[in-house]
Short mmCIF file of C-alpha atoms in Angstrom, two decimals:
data_model
loop_
_atom_site.label_atom_id
_atom_site.label_comp_id
_atom_site.label_asym_id
_atom_site.label_seq_id
_atom_site.Cartn_x
_atom_site.Cartn_y
_atom_site.Cartn_z
CA MET A 1 91.50 71.55 93.75
CA PRO A 2 94.92 70.61 92.30
CA SER A 3 97.46 69.11 94.67
CA THR A 4 99.39 71.77 96.62
CA ASP A 5 102.40 69.56 97.26
CA ARG A 6 104.56 71.42 94.82
CA THR A 7 102.65 74.78 94.79
CA THR A 8 104.39 77.98 95.83
CA ILE A 9 102.60 81.27 96.43
CA VAL A 10 104.42 84.52 96.98
CA SER A 11 102.90 87.86 97.62
CA ALA A 12 103.92 91.54 97.63
CA PRO A 13 102.15 94.51 99.04
CA GLY A 14 100.55 97.48 97.51
CA LYS A 15 102.18 100.75 98.31
CA VAL A 16 101.50 104.48 98.85
CA LEU A 17 104.25 107.11 98.34
CA LEU A 18 103.22 109.53 101.10
CA ALA A 19 106.12 111.94 100.62
CA GLY A 20 108.67 112.23 97.96
CA GLY A 21 106.68 112.41 94.76
CA TYR A 22 108.95 113.32 91.84
CA LEU A 23 111.92 113.94 94.24
CA VAL A 24 112.54 110.12 94.44
CA LEU A 25 113.61 110.31 90.85
CA ASP A 26 116.80 112.12 92.18
CA PRO A 27 119.25 110.19 94.33
CA ALA A 28 119.76 113.28 96.34
CA PHE A 29 116.31 112.95 97.83
CA SER A 30 114.39 110.43 99.90
CA GLY A 31 110.75 109.27 99.73
CA LEU A 32 108.47 107.72 102.32
CA VAL A 33 106.62 104.65 101.01
CA VAL A 34 103.99 102.81 103.18
CA ALA A 35 102.98 99.30 102.27
CA THR A 36 99.28 98.31 102.39
CA ASP A 37 97.56 95.08 103.28
CA ALA A 38 96.15 94.94 99.82
CA ARG A 39 98.46 92.34 98.40
CA PHE A 40 99.34 90.92 94.99
CA TYR A 41 99.88 87.18 94.55
CA THR A 42 101.73 84.83 92.24
CA LEU A 43 100.99 81.12 92.33
CA ILE A 44 103.29 78.68 90.75
CA ARG A 45 102.63 74.91 90.40
CA PRO A 46 103.30 72.10 88.03
CA GLY A 47 101.53 72.10 84.71
CA GLN A 48 99.84 69.42 82.64
CA HIS A 49 102.44 69.11 79.89
CA SER A 50 104.80 66.38 80.81
CA THR A 51 108.17 65.86 79.00
CA THR A 52 111.65 64.87 80.06
CA THR A 53 113.60 66.57 77.33
CA GLY A 54 111.72 69.79 76.59
CA PRO A 55 110.57 72.11 75.34
CA TYR A 56 108.75 72.89 78.60
CA LYS A 57 105.40 74.71 78.53
CA ILE A 58 104.71 77.68 80.82
CA VAL A 59 101.27 79.04 81.07
CA VAL A 60 100.70 82.36 82.76
CA ARG A 61 97.05 83.45 83.68
CA SER A 62 95.68 86.70 85.12
CA PRO A 63 91.99 85.71 85.66
CA GLN A 64 90.87 89.16 86.65
CA PHE A 65 91.48 90.47 83.15
CA ASN A 66 89.94 89.38 79.81
CA ASN A 67 92.13 87.43 77.36
CA ALA A 68 95.08 87.48 79.95
CA THR A 69 96.59 84.16 79.28
CA TRP A 70 100.15 83.87 77.87
CA THR A 71 101.97 80.71 76.88
CA TYR A 72 105.80 80.31 76.62
CA TRP A 73 108.11 77.49 75.69
CA ILE A 74 111.57 76.90 77.25
CA THR A 75 114.29 74.62 76.10
CA LEU A 76 117.37 74.08 78.32
CA GLN A 77 120.65 74.09 76.46
CA GLY A 78 123.32 73.53 79.04
CA ALA A 79 123.92 76.68 80.93
CA SER A 80 121.64 78.69 78.49
CA ILE A 81 118.01 78.53 77.37
CA ASP A 82 115.82 78.96 74.37
CA PHE A 83 112.72 80.98 75.29
CA SER A 84 109.92 81.76 73.02
CA PRO A 85 106.31 83.04 73.40
CA SER A 86 103.47 81.16 71.79
CA LYS A 87 102.43 82.46 68.37
CA GLN A 88 98.80 81.67 69.20
CA ASP A 89 98.48 84.21 72.05
CA GLU A 90 96.07 87.11 71.43
CA SER A 91 98.37 89.59 73.10
CA ARG A 92 101.86 90.03 74.46
CA ASN A 93 102.80 91.04 78.02
CA THR A 94 106.23 92.54 77.96
CA PHE A 95 106.60 92.61 81.73
CA VAL A 96 105.71 88.95 82.19
CA GLU A 97 107.74 87.80 79.15
CA LEU A 98 110.92 89.56 80.23
CA ALA A 99 110.57 88.49 83.83
CA LEU A 100 110.32 84.83 82.89
CA ASN A 101 112.97 85.00 80.12
CA TYR A 102 115.61 86.63 82.28
CA SER A 103 114.72 84.66 85.44
CA PHE A 104 115.18 81.26 83.70
CA ALA A 105 118.32 82.48 81.89
CA MET A 106 119.90 83.30 85.27
CA LEU A 107 118.57 80.20 86.94
CA ALA A 108 120.26 78.15 84.05
CA ARG A 109 123.59 79.69 85.30
CA LEU A 110 122.86 79.33 89.06
CA VAL A 111 121.06 75.97 89.46
CA PRO A 112 122.27 72.51 88.33
CA ALA A 113 120.72 71.40 85.05
CA GLU A 114 119.22 68.26 86.42
CA THR A 115 117.41 70.23 89.19
CA LEU A 116 115.90 72.74 86.66
CA ASN A 117 114.88 69.88 84.34
CA LYS A 118 113.10 68.11 87.19
CA THR A 119 111.35 71.32 88.16
CA LEU A 120 110.14 71.94 84.63
CA GLU A 121 109.32 68.36 83.48
CA SER A 122 105.55 68.96 83.87
CA GLY A 123 105.73 72.57 82.65
CA LEU A 124 104.52 75.38 84.97
CA ASP A 125 101.05 76.87 85.62
CA ILE A 126 101.49 80.46 86.93
CA VAL A 127 98.46 82.47 88.16
CA ILE A 128 98.71 86.19 88.98
CA ALA A 129 96.01 87.86 91.16
CA GLY A 130 95.51 90.80 93.41
CA ASN A 131 93.12 91.41 96.37
CA ASN A 132 92.03 93.90 99.01
CA ASP A 133 91.69 91.54 101.92
CA PHE A 134 93.72 91.77 105.10
CA TYR A 135 96.75 89.57 104.84
CA SER A 136 98.54 87.89 107.76
CA GLN A 137 100.58 85.05 106.05
CA ARG A 138 104.06 84.02 106.79
CA LYS A 139 107.12 83.93 106.24
CA GLU A 140 109.77 86.15 104.90
CA LEU A 141 111.93 85.06 101.97
CA GLN A 142 114.70 82.93 103.19
CA GLN A 143 118.18 84.29 103.06
CA ASP A 144 120.14 81.94 100.81
CA ASP A 145 122.12 82.76 97.64
CA ILE A 146 119.22 82.72 95.32
CA THR A 147 116.45 84.23 97.49
CA ASN A 148 118.54 86.97 99.18
CA THR A 149 116.07 89.98 99.16
CA GLN A 150 118.66 92.32 97.82
CA PHE A 151 119.30 89.86 94.95
CA LEU A 152 115.59 89.61 94.08
CA HIS A 153 115.39 93.34 94.31
CA ASN A 154 118.12 93.95 91.93
CA ILE A 155 116.78 91.44 89.41
CA ALA A 156 113.31 92.91 89.66
CA GLN A 157 114.52 96.43 89.21
CA PHE A 158 116.41 95.45 86.02
CA VAL A 159 113.50 93.57 84.45
CA HIS A 160 110.95 96.31 85.41
CA CYS A 161 113.28 98.99 83.93
CA LEU A 162 113.95 96.98 80.72
CA ALA A 163 110.21 96.33 80.26
CA GLN A 164 109.27 99.99 80.50
CA GLY A 165 112.21 101.10 78.48
CA LYS A 166 113.88 103.34 81.14
CA VAL A 167 115.33 103.38 84.54
CA GLY A 168 112.67 104.83 86.83
CA SER A 169 112.78 105.71 90.52
CA GLY A 170 112.40 102.09 91.54
CA PHE A 171 110.39 102.75 94.76
CA ASP A 172 107.54 100.57 93.61
CA VAL A 173 109.82 97.50 93.29
CA SER A 174 111.59 98.38 96.49
CA SER A 175 108.36 98.44 98.43
CA ALA A 176 107.33 95.13 96.94
CA VAL A 177 110.38 93.59 98.40
CA TRP A 178 110.83 95.49 101.76
CA GLY A 179 107.41 96.85 102.64
CA SER A 180 107.25 100.19 104.40
CA HIS A 181 110.41 102.22 104.45
CA THR A 182 112.11 105.45 103.59
CA TYR A 183 113.69 105.02 100.17
CA ARG A 184 116.62 106.67 98.29
CA ARG A 185 116.93 105.46 94.82
CA PHE A 186 119.96 103.66 93.28
CA SER A 187 122.17 105.46 90.72
CA PRO A 188 120.65 104.72 87.30
CA GLU A 189 124.17 104.14 85.93
CA VAL A 190 124.24 100.72 87.60
CA LEU A 191 121.88 99.37 84.94
CA GLN A 192 122.97 101.30 81.83
CA SER A 193 125.32 98.62 80.54
CA VAL A 194 122.51 96.03 80.47
CA MET A 195 119.51 98.13 79.41
CA HIS A 196 119.15 96.49 76.01
CA GLN A 197 117.34 93.43 74.63
CA ASP A 198 120.68 91.78 73.79
CA ALA A 199 121.48 91.41 77.53
CA ILE A 200 119.91 87.94 77.48
CA GLN A 201 122.87 86.86 75.32
CA ASP A 202 125.38 87.50 78.11
CA ILE A 203 123.96 86.26 81.32
CA PRO A 204 127.25 86.10 83.15
CA ALA A 205 127.70 89.86 82.60
CA LEU A 206 124.12 90.42 83.76
CA LEU A 207 124.72 88.41 86.90
CA LYS A 208 127.69 90.59 87.79
CA VAL A 209 125.44 93.68 87.50
CA VAL A 210 122.61 92.40 89.71
CA THR A 211 124.65 90.55 92.34
CA PRO A 212 124.34 92.05 95.88
CA LYS A 213 128.15 92.18 95.92
CA GLU A 214 128.00 94.94 93.28
CA THR A 215 128.64 98.18 95.26
CA ALA A 216 127.10 100.40 92.57
CA TRP A 217 123.81 99.50 94.02
CA ASP A 218 123.69 102.41 96.45
CA ASN A 219 119.92 102.53 97.20
CA VAL A 220 119.10 103.22 100.86
CA VAL A 221 116.23 101.41 102.61
CA VAL A 222 115.39 102.33 106.20
CA PRO A 223 112.47 100.42 107.71
CA PHE A 224 109.44 102.53 108.74
CA LYS A 225 106.12 102.03 110.47
CA LEU A 226 103.40 104.37 111.56
CA ALA A 227 103.12 104.97 115.26
CA PRO A 228 100.37 103.05 117.17
CA ARG A 229 96.82 104.42 116.65
CA LEU A 230 97.78 106.10 113.35
CA HIS A 231 95.76 104.74 110.57
CA LEU A 232 96.11 105.07 106.77
CA MET A 233 93.03 105.67 104.65
CA LEU A 234 92.98 105.66 100.90
CA ALA A 235 90.41 106.69 98.28
CA ASP A 236 90.30 106.39 94.45
CA ILE A 237 89.37 109.43 92.49
CA ASP A 238 87.44 108.53 89.29
CA ALA A 239 88.86 111.43 87.25
CA GLY A 240 92.28 109.71 86.98
CA SER A 241 95.66 111.05 85.71
CA HIS A 242 98.32 109.66 83.41
CA THR A 243 101.31 109.53 85.74
CA PRO A 244 104.09 109.29 82.97
CA THR A 245 102.75 112.51 81.47
CA LEU A 246 102.75 114.34 84.81
CA VAL A 247 106.31 113.15 85.48
CA SER A 248 107.58 114.06 82.02
CA ASN A 249 106.20 117.61 82.22
CA VAL A 250 107.60 118.12 85.69
CA LEU A 251 111.05 116.97 84.62
CA LYS A 252 110.83 119.15 81.50
CA TRP A 253 110.15 122.23 83.68
CA ARG A 254 113.00 121.30 85.87
CA LYS A 255 115.35 121.03 82.91
CA THR A 256 114.20 124.34 81.41
CA LYS A 257 114.29 126.24 84.71
CA PRO A 258 116.81 124.47 86.85
CA GLU A 259 117.40 127.33 89.36
CA GLU A 260 113.74 127.76 90.05
CA ALA A 261 113.07 124.05 90.27
CA ASN A 262 116.09 122.96 92.15
CA GLY A 263 115.50 125.57 94.91
CA LEU A 264 111.90 124.36 95.31
CA TRP A 265 112.93 120.70 95.39
CA ALA A 266 115.53 121.37 98.05
CA ARG A 267 112.83 123.04 100.25
CA LEU A 268 110.33 120.40 99.54
CA GLY A 269 112.91 117.66 100.21
CA GLY A 270 113.75 119.20 103.55
CA SER A 271 110.13 119.31 104.54
CA ASN A 272 109.55 115.64 103.47
CA ASP A 273 112.51 114.59 105.64
CA ARG A 274 111.23 116.53 108.61
CA VAL A 275 107.87 114.82 108.35
CA VAL A 276 109.56 111.42 108.36
CA GLU A 277 111.74 112.15 111.33
CA LEU A 278 108.76 113.59 113.30
CA LEU A 279 106.73 110.48 112.53
CA LYS A 280 109.64 108.35 113.79
CA ASP A 281 109.87 110.52 116.98
CA LEU A 282 106.22 109.93 117.59
CA ASP A 283 106.65 106.14 117.32
CA GLN A 284 109.47 106.35 119.87
CA VAL A 285 107.36 108.37 122.20
CA ALA A 286 104.61 105.69 121.94
CA LYS A 287 107.12 103.04 123.04
CA ASN A 288 108.54 105.03 125.91
CA HIS A 289 105.32 106.57 127.34
CA GLN A 290 102.56 104.22 126.23
CA GLU A 291 99.74 105.27 128.64
CA ALA A 292 100.38 109.06 128.31
CA TYR A 293 100.71 108.66 124.51
CA ASP A 294 97.27 106.90 124.38
CA ARG A 295 95.64 109.74 126.38
CA SER A 296 97.08 112.32 124.19
CA ILE A 297 96.09 110.56 121.05
CA HIS A 298 92.57 110.18 122.39
CA MET A 299 92.54 113.90 123.26
CA ALA A 300 93.73 114.94 119.81
CA SER A 301 91.17 112.65 118.15
CA THR A 302 88.26 114.71 119.43
CA VAL A 303 89.17 118.05 117.79
CA ALA A 304 90.48 119.20 114.42
CA ALA A 305 94.20 119.36 114.01
CA SER A 306 94.08 123.20 113.58
CA GLU A 307 93.08 123.35 117.26
CA TRP A 308 95.78 121.02 118.65
CA SER A 309 98.22 123.84 119.49
CA GLY A 310 95.50 125.09 121.90
CA LEU A 311 95.47 121.69 123.59
CA VAL A 312 99.29 121.91 124.11
CA ASN A 313 98.87 125.34 125.81
CA GLN A 314 96.09 124.04 127.98
CA THR A 315 97.85 120.87 129.14
CA ILE A 316 99.68 121.48 132.35
CA THR A 317 101.89 118.42 131.99
CA ASN A 318 102.81 116.87 128.58
CA GLU A 319 105.24 114.22 129.74
CA ASP A 320 105.25 112.33 126.55
CA ALA A 321 105.42 115.27 124.08
CA THR A 322 102.86 113.59 121.93
CA LEU A 323 100.65 116.62 121.33
CA GLU A 324 103.66 118.87 120.46
CA LEU A 325 104.82 116.25 117.88
CA LEU A 326 101.30 115.98 116.41
CA VAL A 327 101.20 119.72 115.93
CA LYS A 328 104.61 119.76 114.33
CA ILE A 329 103.68 116.91 111.87
CA TYR A 330 100.47 118.68 110.99
CA ASP A 331 102.32 121.99 110.39
CA GLU A 332 105.07 120.42 108.43
CA PHE A 333 102.82 118.50 106.12
CA LEU A 334 100.86 121.60 105.40
CA THR A 335 104.18 123.00 104.28
CA VAL A 336 104.73 119.94 102.04
CA ARG A 337 101.33 120.56 100.43
CA ARG A 338 102.15 124.25 99.93
CA TYR A 339 105.35 123.41 98.12
CA LEU A 340 103.51 120.84 95.97
CA ARG A 341 100.93 123.46 94.96
CA GLU A 342 103.79 125.89 94.18
CA MET A 343 105.33 123.20 91.95
CA SER A 344 101.93 122.72 90.25
CA GLN A 345 101.82 126.42 89.44
CA LEU A 346 105.37 126.78 88.30
CA SER A 347 105.36 123.64 86.20
CA GLU A 348 101.80 123.93 85.06
CA VAL A 349 101.29 120.32 86.12
CA PRO A 350 98.19 119.45 88.22
CA ILE A 351 100.05 117.87 91.15
CA GLU A 352 97.50 119.01 93.77
CA PRO A 353 94.65 120.33 91.58
CA GLU A 354 92.20 122.92 93.05
CA GLU A 355 89.53 120.24 93.32
CA GLN A 356 91.83 117.99 95.24
CA THR A 357 92.89 120.86 97.51
CA ARG A 358 89.27 121.52 98.39
CA LEU A 359 88.69 117.88 99.19
CA LEU A 360 91.81 117.53 101.27
CA ASN A 361 90.97 120.69 103.18
CA ALA A 362 87.55 119.33 103.91
CA CYS A 363 89.10 116.17 105.28
CA MET A 364 91.39 118.20 107.51
CA THR A 365 88.43 119.73 109.27
CA VAL A 366 87.39 116.39 110.62
CA PRO A 367 88.50 115.78 114.24
CA GLY A 368 91.46 113.55 114.54
CA VAL A 369 92.85 113.86 111.04
CA LEU A 370 96.66 114.27 111.09
CA MET A 371 97.46 114.40 107.41
CA ALA A 372 95.62 114.50 104.15
CA GLY A 373 97.39 114.59 100.64
CA VAL A 374 97.88 113.28 97.18
CA PRO A 375 100.17 110.28 97.02
CA GLY A 376 102.96 109.75 94.47
CA ALA A 377 102.80 111.97 91.53
CA GLY A 378 99.58 113.49 92.60
CA GLY A 379 96.95 114.53 89.98
CA PHE A 380 93.41 113.11 90.10
CA ASP A 381 94.28 109.49 90.86
CA ALA A 382 93.83 109.18 94.62
CA ILE A 383 94.15 110.80 98.05
CA PHE A 384 95.22 109.55 101.47
CA CYS A 385 94.46 110.53 105.03
CA ILE A 386 96.08 109.51 108.38
CA VAL A 387 93.61 109.47 111.15
CA LEU A 388 93.75 108.89 114.93
CA SER A 389 90.54 106.93 115.59
CA ASP A 390 87.61 105.03 114.20
CA GLU A 391 85.39 107.98 114.72
CA SER A 392 87.84 110.03 112.65
CA ARG A 393 87.70 107.38 109.97
CA ARG A 394 83.97 107.62 109.82
CA GLY A 395 84.11 111.36 109.63
CA VAL A 396 86.45 111.27 106.63
CA GLU A 397 84.26 108.71 104.92
CA GLY A 398 81.35 111.13 105.36
CA VAL A 399 83.35 113.94 103.77
CA TRP A 400 84.16 111.62 100.87
CA ALA A 401 80.52 110.45 100.40
CA GLY A 402 79.24 114.03 100.43
CA PHE A 403 81.90 115.59 98.07
CA LYS A 404 80.14 116.73 94.84
CA GLU A 405 83.01 117.87 92.65
CA MET A 406 84.52 114.41 92.05
CA SER A 407 83.52 110.89 92.74
CA VAL A 408 85.58 109.55 95.69
CA GLY A 409 85.73 105.79 96.23
CA PRO A 410 87.00 104.52 99.59
CA LEU A 411 89.49 101.67 99.32
CA LEU A 412 89.46 98.88 101.86
CA CYS A 413 93.18 98.51 102.36
CA GLN A 414 95.08 99.77 105.41
CA GLU A 415 98.69 100.34 106.31
CA SER A 416 101.03 97.32 106.64
CA ILE A 417 104.86 97.00 107.26
CA GLU A 418 105.45 93.63 105.47
CA GLY A 419 107.22 93.31 102.19
CA GLY A 420 107.58 90.23 99.94
CA LEU A 421 106.18 87.01 101.57
CA VAL A 422 106.13 83.34 100.85
CA VAL A 423 102.80 81.70 101.78
CA GLU A 424 103.11 78.42 103.80
CA LEU A 425 100.62 75.98 102.55
CA GLY A 426 100.48 73.47 105.35
CA HIS A 427 102.45 70.46 104.17
CA GLY A 428 103.51 69.71 107.74
CA HIS A 429 106.62 71.94 107.72
CA GLY A 430 107.13 73.98 110.85
CA ASP A 431 104.64 76.71 111.45
CA SER A 432 102.78 76.48 108.12
CA LYS A 433 99.01 76.57 108.12
CA PRO A 434 96.59 73.91 106.83
CA LEU A 435 94.54 74.96 103.82
CA SER A 436 91.36 75.33 105.86
CA GLU A 437 93.09 78.08 107.86
CA GLN A 438 94.44 80.14 104.94
CA THR A 439 92.97 83.50 104.07
CA PRO A 440 89.94 83.41 101.67
CA THR A 441 92.12 85.03 98.97
CA VAL A 442 94.63 82.23 99.13
CA GLN A 443 91.98 79.59 99.05
CA ARG A 444 90.34 81.25 95.95
CA LEU A 445 93.76 81.44 94.31
CA LEU A 446 94.37 77.79 94.74
CA GLN A 447 91.04 77.01 92.98
CA LEU A 448 91.84 79.11 89.87
#
């Protein structure tokens, strides 16, 4: 195993957009994104190509894919760089290439030249990998000028948008940085002046755009976590959908029939917001009335959600209001799903297709299932459920296993609140862990 003395590993969570699909494209609406414990990792360590003057060699590998190795050469030229991909690579990766090119171009402006030369003198070996294991590493990105989370967020949004050729909603990058939260997108205009390949020629101007001091970054991030004993379940649907096509067709419908679409979006946005607020209220009740909350959750986990209103009527004292909140969340999310199906019909886009509706309805008959829906843009990609107990989880897994219309593959990941993290590798600094105590995923990553 290579030495870890100068090895850095950072990770970011997977994510699920539980509410706000399509609407997060509009700054007028919010979305609820929940991070998962299935994390994605990047390892950076010194390479094997030593030089004191450059060009410096950077090798990026993604071992989980075939022919996924890319080589780049960097030459430092004062406060600027010369960056070029290897002509021998079998393929190009625009996202990796632009991320490295712009990152080093900005570092050349922000970091003393001797420091950057020292860092690059052996080149860099970068490994990208993902996993489904539970993750419990530390610690959050330090808050200095270069690793301010807002700064990293802005840079990542720019590079991601430039690589895909448009300014998207940005919720995926936001969740990678901040984890679970309610999200309202930034105004696309903040990036318009630098959305071209020549932006690399004027790094000072680019830095003015991505700096946290730029007030045009008006995205709103409010931390969120599911209340205790609420658990996220995810499943992959083998049919699959092409998300860009779904989004394009919905936006085309909104442009063609704005009055029809905007009215529905307003109603859907209102229901999404109410679901979020009710979930927050439930978490607050759990904090204020823990024992009563636990009893109510246990009671609700034994019957289907459609019967919870009867429990409320039968309960003489409901000092924690848990059952009433569960009923309201259940009812409001059914309203969200009804609006999504209406959008499917009006736009002729399969957001919650009939097959998915039947699967979700079957999940909702299982005792202790609070919500079941299609995440993000919907279609045939995936479904999620939020359940109240292990027994509920097993019941849902039984529904998935027995569903005949589509192949439903359970995913191992669960909910998490953590965003971007730096893995401490145990070099004797503070609370870092020795390698023997790292997660199996990190140990495997170090061996790649």
